[in-house]
Coordinates of C-alpha atoms (C1' of nucleotides) in Angstrom, one line a residue:
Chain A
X1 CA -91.9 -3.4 -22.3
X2 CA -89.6 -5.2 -20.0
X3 CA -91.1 -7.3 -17.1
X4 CA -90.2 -4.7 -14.5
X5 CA -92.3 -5.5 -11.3
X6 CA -89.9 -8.3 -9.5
X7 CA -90.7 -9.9 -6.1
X8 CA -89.1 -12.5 -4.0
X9 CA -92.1 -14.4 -4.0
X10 CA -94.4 -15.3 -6.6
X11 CA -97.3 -12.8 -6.7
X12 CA -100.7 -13.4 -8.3
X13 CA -102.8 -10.6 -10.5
X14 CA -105.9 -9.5 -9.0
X15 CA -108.7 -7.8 -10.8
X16 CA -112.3 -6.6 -9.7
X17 CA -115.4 -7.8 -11.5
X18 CA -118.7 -6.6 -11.4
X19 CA -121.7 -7.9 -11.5
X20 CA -124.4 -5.1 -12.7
X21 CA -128.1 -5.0 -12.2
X22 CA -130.8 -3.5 -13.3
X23 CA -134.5 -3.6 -13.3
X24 CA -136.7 -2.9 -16.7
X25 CA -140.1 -3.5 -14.9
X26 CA -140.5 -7.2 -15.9
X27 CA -136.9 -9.1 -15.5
X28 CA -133.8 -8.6 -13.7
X29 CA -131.5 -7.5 -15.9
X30 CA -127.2 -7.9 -16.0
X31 CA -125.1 -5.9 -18.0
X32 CA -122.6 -7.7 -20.2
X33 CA -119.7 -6.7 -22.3
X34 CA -118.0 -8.9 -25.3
X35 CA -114.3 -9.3 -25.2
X36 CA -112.0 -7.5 -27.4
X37 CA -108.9 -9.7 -26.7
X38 CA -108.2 -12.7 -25.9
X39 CA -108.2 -15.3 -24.0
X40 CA -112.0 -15.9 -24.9
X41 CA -112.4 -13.2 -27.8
X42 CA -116.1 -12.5 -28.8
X43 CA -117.4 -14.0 -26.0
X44 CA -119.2 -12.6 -23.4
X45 CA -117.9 -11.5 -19.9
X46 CA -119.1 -9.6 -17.2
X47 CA -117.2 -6.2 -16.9
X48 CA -114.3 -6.2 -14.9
X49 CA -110.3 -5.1 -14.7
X50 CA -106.9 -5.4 -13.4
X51 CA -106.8 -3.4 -10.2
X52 CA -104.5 -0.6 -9.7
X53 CA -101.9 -0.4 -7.2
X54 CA -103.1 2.7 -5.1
X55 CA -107.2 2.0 -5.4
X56 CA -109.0 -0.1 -2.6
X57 CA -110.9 -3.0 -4.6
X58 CA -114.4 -1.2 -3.6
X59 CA -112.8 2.0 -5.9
X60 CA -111.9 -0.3 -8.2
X61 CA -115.1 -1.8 -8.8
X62 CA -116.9 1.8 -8.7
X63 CA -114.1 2.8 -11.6
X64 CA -115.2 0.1 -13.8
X65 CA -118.8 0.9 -13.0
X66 CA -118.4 4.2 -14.0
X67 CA -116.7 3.0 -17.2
X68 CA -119.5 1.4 -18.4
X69 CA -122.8 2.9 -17.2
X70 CA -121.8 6.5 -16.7
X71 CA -122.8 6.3 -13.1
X72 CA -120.7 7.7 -10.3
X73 CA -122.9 6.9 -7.4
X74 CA -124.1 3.4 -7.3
X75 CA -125.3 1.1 -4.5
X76 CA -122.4 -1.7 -4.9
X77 CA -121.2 -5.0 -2.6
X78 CA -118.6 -6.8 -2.5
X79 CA -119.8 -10.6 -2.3
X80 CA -116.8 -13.2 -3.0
X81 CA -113.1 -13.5 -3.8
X82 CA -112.5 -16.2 -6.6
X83 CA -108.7 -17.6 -6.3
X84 CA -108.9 -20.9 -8.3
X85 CA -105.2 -20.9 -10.1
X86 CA -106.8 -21.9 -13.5
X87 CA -109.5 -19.6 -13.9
X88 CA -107.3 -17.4 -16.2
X89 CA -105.0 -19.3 -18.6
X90 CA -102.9 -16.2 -19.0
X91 CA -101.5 -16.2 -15.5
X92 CA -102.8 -16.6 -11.6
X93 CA -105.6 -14.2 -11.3
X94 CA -107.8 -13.6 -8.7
X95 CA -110.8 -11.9 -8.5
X96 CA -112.5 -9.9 -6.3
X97 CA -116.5 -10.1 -7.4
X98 CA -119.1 -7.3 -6.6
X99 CA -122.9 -6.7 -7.5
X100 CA -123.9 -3.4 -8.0
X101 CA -127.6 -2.7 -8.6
X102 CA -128.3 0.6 -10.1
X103 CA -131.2 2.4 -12.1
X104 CA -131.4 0.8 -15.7
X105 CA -133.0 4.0 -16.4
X106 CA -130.1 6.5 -15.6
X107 CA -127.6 4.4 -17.5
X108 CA -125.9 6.0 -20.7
X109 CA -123.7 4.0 -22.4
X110 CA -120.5 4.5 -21.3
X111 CA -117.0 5.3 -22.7
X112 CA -116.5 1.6 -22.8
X113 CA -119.9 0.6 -23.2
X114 CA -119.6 0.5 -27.3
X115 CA -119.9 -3.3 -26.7
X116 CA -122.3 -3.6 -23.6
X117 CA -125.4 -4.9 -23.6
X118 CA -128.6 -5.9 -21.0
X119 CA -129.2 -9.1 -20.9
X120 CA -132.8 -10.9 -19.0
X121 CA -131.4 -13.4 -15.8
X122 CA -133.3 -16.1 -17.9
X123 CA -131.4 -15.3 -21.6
X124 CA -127.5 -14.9 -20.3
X125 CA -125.3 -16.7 -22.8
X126 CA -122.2 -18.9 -21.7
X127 CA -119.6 -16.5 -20.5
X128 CA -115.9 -16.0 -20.6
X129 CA -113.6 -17.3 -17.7
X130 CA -115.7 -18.5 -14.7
X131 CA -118.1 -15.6 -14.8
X132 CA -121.1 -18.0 -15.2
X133 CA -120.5 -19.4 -11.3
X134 CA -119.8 -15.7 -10.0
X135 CA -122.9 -14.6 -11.7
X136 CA -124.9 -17.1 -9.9
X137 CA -123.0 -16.8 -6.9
X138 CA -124.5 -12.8 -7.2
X139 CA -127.8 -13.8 -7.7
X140 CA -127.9 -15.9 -4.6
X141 CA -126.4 -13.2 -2.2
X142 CA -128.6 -10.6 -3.7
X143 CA -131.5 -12.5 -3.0
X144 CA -130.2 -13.1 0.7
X145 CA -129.5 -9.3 0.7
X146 CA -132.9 -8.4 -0.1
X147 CA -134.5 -10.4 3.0
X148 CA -132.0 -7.6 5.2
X149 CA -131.8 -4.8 3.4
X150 CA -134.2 -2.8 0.9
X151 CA -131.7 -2.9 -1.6
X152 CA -134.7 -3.2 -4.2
X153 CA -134.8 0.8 -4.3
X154 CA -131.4 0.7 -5.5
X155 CA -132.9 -0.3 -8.3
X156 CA -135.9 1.6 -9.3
X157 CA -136.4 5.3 -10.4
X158 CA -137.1 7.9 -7.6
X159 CA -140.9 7.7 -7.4
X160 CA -142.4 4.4 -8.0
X161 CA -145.8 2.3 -7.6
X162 CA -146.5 -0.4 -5.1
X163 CA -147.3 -2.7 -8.5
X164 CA -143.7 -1.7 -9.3
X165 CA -142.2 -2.5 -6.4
X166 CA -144.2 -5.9 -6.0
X167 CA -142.8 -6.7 -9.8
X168 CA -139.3 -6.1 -8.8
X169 CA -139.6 -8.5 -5.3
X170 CA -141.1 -10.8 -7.6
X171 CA -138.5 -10.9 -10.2
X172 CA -135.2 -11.0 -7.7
X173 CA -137.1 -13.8 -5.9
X174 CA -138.8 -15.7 -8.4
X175 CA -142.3 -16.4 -7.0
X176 CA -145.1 -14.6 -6.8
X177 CA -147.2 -12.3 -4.0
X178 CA -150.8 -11.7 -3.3
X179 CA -151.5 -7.9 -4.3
X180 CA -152.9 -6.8 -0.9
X181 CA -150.8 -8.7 1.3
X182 CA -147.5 -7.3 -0.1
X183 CA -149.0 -3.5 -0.5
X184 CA -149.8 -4.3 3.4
X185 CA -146.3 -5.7 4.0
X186 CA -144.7 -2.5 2.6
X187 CA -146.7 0.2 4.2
X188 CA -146.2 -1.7 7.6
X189 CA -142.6 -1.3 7.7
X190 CA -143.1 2.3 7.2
X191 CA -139.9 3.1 4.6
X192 CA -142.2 4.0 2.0
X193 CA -143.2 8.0 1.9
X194 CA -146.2 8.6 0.2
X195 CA -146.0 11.4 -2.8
X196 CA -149.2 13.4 -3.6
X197 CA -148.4 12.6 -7.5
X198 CA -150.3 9.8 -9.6
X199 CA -149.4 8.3 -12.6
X200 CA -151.2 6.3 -15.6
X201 CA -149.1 3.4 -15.7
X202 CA -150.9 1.8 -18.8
X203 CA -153.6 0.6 -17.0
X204 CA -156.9 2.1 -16.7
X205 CA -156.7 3.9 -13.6
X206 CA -154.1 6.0 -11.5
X207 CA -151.9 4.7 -8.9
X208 CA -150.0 6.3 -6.2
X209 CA -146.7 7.7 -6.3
X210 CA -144.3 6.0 -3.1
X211 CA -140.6 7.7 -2.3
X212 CA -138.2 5.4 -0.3
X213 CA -137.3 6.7 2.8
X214 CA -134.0 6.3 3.9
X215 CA -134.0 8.1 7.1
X216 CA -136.6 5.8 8.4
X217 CA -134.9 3.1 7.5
X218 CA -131.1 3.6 8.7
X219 CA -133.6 3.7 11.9
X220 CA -134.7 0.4 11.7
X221 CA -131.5 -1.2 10.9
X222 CA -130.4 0.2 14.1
X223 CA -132.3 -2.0 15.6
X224 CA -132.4 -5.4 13.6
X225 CA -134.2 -5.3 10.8
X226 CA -135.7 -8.4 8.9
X227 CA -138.1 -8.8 5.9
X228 CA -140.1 -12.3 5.6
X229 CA -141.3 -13.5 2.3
Chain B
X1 CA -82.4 -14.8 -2.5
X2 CA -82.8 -12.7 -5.6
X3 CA -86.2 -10.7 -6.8
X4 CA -86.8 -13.8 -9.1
X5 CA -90.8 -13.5 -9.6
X6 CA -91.1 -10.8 -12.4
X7 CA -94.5 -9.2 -14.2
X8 CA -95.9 -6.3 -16.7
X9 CA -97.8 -4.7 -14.2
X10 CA -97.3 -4.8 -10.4
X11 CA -99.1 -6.7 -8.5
X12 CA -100.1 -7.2 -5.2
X13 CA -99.1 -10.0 -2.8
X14 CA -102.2 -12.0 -1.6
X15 CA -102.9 -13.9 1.9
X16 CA -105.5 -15.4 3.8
X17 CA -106.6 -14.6 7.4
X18 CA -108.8 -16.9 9.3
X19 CA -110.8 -15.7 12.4
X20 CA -111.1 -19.0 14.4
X21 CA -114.0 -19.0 16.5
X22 CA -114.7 -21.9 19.4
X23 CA -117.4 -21.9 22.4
X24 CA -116.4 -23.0 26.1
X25 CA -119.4 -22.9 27.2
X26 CA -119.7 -19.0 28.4
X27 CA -118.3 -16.6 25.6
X28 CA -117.6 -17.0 22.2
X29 CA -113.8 -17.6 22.2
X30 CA -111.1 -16.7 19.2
X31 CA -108.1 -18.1 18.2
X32 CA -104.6 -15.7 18.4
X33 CA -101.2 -15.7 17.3
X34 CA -98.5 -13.9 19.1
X35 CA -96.1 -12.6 16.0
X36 CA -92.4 -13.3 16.4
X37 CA -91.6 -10.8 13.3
X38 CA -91.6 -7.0 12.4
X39 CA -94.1 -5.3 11.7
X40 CA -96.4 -5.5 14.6
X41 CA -93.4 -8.0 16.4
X42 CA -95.1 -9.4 19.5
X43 CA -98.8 -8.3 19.3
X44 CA -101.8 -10.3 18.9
X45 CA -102.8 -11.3 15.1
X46 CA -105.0 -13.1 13.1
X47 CA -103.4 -16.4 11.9
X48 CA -102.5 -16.4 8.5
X49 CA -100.4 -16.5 5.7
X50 CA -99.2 -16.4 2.2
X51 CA -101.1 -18.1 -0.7
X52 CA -99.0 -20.7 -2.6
X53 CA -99.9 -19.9 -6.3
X54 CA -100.8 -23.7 -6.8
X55 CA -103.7 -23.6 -3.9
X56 CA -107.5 -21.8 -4.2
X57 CA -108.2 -19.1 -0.9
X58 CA -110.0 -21.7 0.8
X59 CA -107.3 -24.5 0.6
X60 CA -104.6 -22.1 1.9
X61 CA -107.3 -20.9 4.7
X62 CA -107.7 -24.5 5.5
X63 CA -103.8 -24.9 5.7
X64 CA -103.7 -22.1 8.2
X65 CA -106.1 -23.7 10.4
X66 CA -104.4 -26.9 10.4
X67 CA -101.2 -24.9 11.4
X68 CA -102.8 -24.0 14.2
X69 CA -105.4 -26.1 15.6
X70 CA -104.4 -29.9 14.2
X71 CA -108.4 -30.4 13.1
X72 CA -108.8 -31.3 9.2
X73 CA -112.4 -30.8 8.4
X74 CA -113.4 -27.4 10.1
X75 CA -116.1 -25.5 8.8
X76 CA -114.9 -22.2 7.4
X77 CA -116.4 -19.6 5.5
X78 CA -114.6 -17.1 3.2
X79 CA -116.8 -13.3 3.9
X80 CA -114.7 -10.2 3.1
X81 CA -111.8 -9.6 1.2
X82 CA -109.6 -6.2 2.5
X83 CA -107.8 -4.6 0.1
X84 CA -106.7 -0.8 1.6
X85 CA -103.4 -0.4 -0.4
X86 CA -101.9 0.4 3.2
X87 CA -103.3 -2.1 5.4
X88 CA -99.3 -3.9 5.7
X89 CA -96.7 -1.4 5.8
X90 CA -94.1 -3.3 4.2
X91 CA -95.5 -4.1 0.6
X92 CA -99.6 -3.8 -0.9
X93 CA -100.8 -6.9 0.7
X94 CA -104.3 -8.1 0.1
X95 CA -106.1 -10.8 2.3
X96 CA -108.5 -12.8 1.8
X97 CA -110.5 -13.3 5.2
X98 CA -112.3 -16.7 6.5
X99 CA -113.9 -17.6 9.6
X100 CA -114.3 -20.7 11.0
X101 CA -115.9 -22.6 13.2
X102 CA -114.3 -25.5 15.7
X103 CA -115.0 -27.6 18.4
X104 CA -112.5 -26.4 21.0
X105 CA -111.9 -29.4 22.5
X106 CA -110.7 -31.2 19.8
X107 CA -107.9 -28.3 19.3
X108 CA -104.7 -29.4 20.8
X109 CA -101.9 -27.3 19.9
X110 CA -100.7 -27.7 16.4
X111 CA -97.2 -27.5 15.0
X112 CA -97.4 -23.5 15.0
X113 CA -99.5 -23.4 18.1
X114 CA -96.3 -22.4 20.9
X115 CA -97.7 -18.7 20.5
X116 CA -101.2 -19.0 19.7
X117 CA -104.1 -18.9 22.1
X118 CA -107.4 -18.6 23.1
X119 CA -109.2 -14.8 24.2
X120 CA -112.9 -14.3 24.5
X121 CA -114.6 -12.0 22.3
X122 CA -114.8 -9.1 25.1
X123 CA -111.0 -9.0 26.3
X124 CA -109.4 -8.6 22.7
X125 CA -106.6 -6.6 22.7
X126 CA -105.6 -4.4 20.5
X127 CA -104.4 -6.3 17.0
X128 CA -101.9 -6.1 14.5
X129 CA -102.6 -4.7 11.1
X130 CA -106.6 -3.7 10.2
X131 CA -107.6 -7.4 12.5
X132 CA -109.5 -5.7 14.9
X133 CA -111.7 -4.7 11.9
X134 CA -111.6 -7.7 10.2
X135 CA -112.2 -9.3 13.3
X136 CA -115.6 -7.1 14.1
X137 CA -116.3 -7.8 10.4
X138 CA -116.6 -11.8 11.1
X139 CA -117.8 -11.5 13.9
X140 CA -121.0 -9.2 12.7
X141 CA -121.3 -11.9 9.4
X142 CA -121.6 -14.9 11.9
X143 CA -123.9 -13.1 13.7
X144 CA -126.0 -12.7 10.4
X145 CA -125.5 -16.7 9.4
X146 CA -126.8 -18.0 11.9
X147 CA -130.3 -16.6 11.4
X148 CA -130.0 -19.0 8.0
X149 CA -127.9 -21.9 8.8
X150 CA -127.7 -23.5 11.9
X151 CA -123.9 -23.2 12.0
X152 CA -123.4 -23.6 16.0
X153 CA -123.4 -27.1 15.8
X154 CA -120.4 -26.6 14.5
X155 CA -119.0 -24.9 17.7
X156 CA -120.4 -27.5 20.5
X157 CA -119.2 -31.1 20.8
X158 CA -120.9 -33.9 19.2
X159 CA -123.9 -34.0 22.1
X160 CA -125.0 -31.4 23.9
X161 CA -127.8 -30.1 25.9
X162 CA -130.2 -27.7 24.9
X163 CA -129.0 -25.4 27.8
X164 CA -125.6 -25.1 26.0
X165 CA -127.1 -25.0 22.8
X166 CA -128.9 -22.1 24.1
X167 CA -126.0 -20.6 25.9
X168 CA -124.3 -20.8 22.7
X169 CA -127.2 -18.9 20.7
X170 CA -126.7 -16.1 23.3
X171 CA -123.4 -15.8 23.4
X172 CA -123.0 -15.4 19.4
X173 CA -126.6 -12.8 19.0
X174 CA -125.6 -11.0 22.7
X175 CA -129.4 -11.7 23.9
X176 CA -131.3 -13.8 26.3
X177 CA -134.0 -16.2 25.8
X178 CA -136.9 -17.5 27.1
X179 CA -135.5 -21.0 28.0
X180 CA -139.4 -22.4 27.6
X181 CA -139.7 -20.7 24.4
X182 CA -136.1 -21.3 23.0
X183 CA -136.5 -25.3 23.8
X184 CA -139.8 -25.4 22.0
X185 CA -138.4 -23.8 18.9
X186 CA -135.4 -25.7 18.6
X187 CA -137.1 -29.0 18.9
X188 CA -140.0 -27.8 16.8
X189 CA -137.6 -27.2 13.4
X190 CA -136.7 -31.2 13.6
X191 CA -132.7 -30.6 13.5
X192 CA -132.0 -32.1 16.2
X193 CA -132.4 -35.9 17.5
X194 CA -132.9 -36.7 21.0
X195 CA -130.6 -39.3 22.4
X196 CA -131.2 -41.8 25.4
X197 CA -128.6 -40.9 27.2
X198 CA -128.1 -37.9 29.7
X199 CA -126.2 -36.0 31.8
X200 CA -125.4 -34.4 35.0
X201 CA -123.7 -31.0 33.8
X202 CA -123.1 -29.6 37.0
X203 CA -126.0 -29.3 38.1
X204 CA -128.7 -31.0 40.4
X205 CA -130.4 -33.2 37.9
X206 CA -129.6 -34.8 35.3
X207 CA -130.1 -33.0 31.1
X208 CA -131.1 -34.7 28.2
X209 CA -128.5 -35.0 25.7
X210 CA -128.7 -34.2 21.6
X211 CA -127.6 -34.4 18.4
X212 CA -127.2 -32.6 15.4
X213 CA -129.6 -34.1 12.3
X214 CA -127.8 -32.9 9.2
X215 CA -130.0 -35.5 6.9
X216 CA -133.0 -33.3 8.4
X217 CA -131.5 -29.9 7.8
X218 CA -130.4 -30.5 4.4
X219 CA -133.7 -30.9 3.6
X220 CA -134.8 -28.0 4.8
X221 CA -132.3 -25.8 3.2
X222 CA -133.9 -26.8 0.1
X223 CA -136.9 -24.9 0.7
X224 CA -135.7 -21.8 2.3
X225 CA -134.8 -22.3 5.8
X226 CA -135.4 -19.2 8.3
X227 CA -134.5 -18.6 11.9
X228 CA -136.2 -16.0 13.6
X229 CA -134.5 -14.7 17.2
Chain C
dT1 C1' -136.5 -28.6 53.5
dC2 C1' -135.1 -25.5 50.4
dA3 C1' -133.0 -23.7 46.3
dA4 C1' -131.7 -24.5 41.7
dA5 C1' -132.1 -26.7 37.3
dA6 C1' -134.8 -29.4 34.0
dG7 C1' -139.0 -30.8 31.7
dT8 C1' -143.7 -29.6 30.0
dG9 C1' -148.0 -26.7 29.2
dT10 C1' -151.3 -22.6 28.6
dT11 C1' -152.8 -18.2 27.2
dC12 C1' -152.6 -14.0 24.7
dT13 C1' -151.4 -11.3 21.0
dC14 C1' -149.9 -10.2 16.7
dC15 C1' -148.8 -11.0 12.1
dC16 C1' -149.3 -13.4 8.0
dT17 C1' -152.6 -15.5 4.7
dA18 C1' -156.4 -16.0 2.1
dC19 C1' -160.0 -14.1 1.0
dA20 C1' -164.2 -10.0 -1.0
dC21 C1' -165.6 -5.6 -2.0
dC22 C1' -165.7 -1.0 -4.0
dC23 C1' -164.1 2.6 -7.2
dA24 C1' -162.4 4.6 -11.4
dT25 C1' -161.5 4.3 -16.2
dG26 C1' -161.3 3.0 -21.1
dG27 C1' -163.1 0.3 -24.5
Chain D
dC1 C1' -172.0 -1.5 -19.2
dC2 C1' -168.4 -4.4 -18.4
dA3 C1' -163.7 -5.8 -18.0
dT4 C1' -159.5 -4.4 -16.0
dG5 C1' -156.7 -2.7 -12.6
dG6 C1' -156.1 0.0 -8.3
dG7 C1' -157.3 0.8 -3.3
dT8 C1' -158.9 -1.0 1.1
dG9 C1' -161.0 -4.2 4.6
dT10 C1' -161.9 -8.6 7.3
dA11 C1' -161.8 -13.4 9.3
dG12 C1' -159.0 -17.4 10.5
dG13 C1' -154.9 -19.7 11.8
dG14 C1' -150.2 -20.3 13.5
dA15 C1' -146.2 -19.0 15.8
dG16 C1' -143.9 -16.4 19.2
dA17 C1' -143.8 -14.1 23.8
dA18 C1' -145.0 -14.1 28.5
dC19 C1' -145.9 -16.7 32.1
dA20 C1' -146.7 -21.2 36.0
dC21 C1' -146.4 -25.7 37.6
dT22 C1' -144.0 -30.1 38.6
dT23 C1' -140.0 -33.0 39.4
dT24 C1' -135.4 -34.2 40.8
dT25 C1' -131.5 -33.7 43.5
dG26 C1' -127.6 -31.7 46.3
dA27 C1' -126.6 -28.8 50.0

DNA sequence: TCAAAAGTGTTCTCCCTACACCCATGG
DNA sequence: CCATGGGTGTAGGGAGAACACTTTTGA
């Protein structure tokens, strides 16, 4: 194919990538894909592509989402803009980096997703390109994010525990909560809708059944809202 | 000058946009440029410009502000990048935005500066391109950062008092404070050393004047640093 | 001598923290 | 019957909000 696209000025590539998490219960969780091609063939990468020409970068993130979980709807932000000229050896490419956390529960693998893969935060191999620093970089911001915004029910199914809940805050955050306190915490801020159901989540006795509710909370961001841990 | 730059796939030309913002004292204050070219000839902008394809975002954002305000070592911080294919009618332009924050005084006009000028935060007018949004964008994300970083000291002058300090702190959030209660929290977080000398600042008796303690506040953002307005 | 600005202190309340206790269930 | 996990309550401390008093100086 000739080299059709001419400018006056040099332009560089851009592409989206995404950083995708998910929740199991015990450890965040960030889906990887192994490169086909090269540069940095069989290694690990997080997913990502060249952005089209009529697609906003937030579209173009949600496309490759789709790509490789199946999902069409997920919670996704964009959180940095990486431009150093040698990050890609092929050519100048710049990328535009979001996190998107969704339910690891609703995820199918994908049309691309033949070579995706969860990986635990703790267990993430060395990655292609420069997508070890944007994947910390996204674990940073998402624990900023979480102090401002209840993105945790982004990640868990529809009805949940308190226990769950308290597992995810304790996983994105890395430390640990007294029971009560946190159950306290939750029920205070009153986004939490209480289900009649139970469940018997391996443990010896039922627990309660909690909705998140969103109309409650687009309230209180209204008005500043801020969670302390 | 021929179409000399050629590629595969198109690609989009990339810039950087910097929202300046500087404090005089009263309102929050941010730096224009009149532009002398189509589109948008003659109304208000952003400044910015083109990456070179040898430079990161940040360098060219720091480039930009040395075009305009002569200072070096500004604090900027890269927090959105806009990508609508039709944000810059000409070609699919995609910018990378900054903000940063100067001492105004130490702004003298810089080599670009014949057009550019100061407008406080209420009496914008109406910009070119999608600035007024990027604009309300920046303006939102410094409003955010300063709960976590105590970035206005990088908008007053080298000493201050804490009046201006919390002049500053109500400009930026759009509140009041308790001027009892804003004192006491200020000196209670230990950023900030107390000098000997004072001031008059216009008023009938004379201020104590302060400094910033970065050794202090670095070690606080160790351990999670909150502010809480 | 009076008003305005700067410095300091006190009280009250609320929220966060660190705890203890009861209940239900499965082994 | 006892260990485990789930649900709820209580006492203490610290920080923020609301508020008052004193001092200095210029008009």
């Amino acid at each position: 194919m000739a080299e059709q696209y001419c400018y006056r000025y040099p332009h560089p590539a851009v592409t989206t990538d995404c950083v995708i998490f998910g929740f199991d219960g015990g450890e965040l969780q960030v889906l990887l894909v192994e490169r086909g091609i090269e540069p940095y063939m069989g290694r690990w990468a997080l997913p990502g592509g060249f952005l089209k020409m009529d697609e906003t970068a937030e579209e173009g993130a949600l496309r490759e989402l789709r790509e490789e979980t199946g999902l069409e709807n997920a919670y996704i932000q964009q959180f940095h803009t990486f431009s150093d000229p040698r990050r890609d050896p092929r050519e100048r490419v710049i990328t535009i980096a979001y996190y998107a956390l969704v339910k690891i529960q609703n995820v199918y693998g994908g049309d691309d997703a033949a070579s995706a893969c969860w990986f635990p935060l703790s267990e993430i191999p060395s990655l292609a390109f420069d997508h070890d620093y944007i994947l910390r970089m996204a674990t940073q911001r998402l624990r900023e994010e979480i102090h401002f915004q209840p993105v945790g029910f982004e990640l868990l199914p529809e009805k949940f525990t308190i226990k769950e809940l308290q597992a995810l805050y304790e996983a994105i955050l890395g430390v640990s909560f007294d029971r009560r306190n946190f159950a306290k915490k939750m029920l205070h801020l009153e986004i939490l809708t209480e289900l009649d159901e139970t469940v018997w989540p391996t443990s010896k006795r039922e627990a309660k059944l909690y909705r998140f509710n969103s109309e409650k909370y687009e309230e209180m961001k209204q008005k500043g809202y801020r969670l302390e841990f």
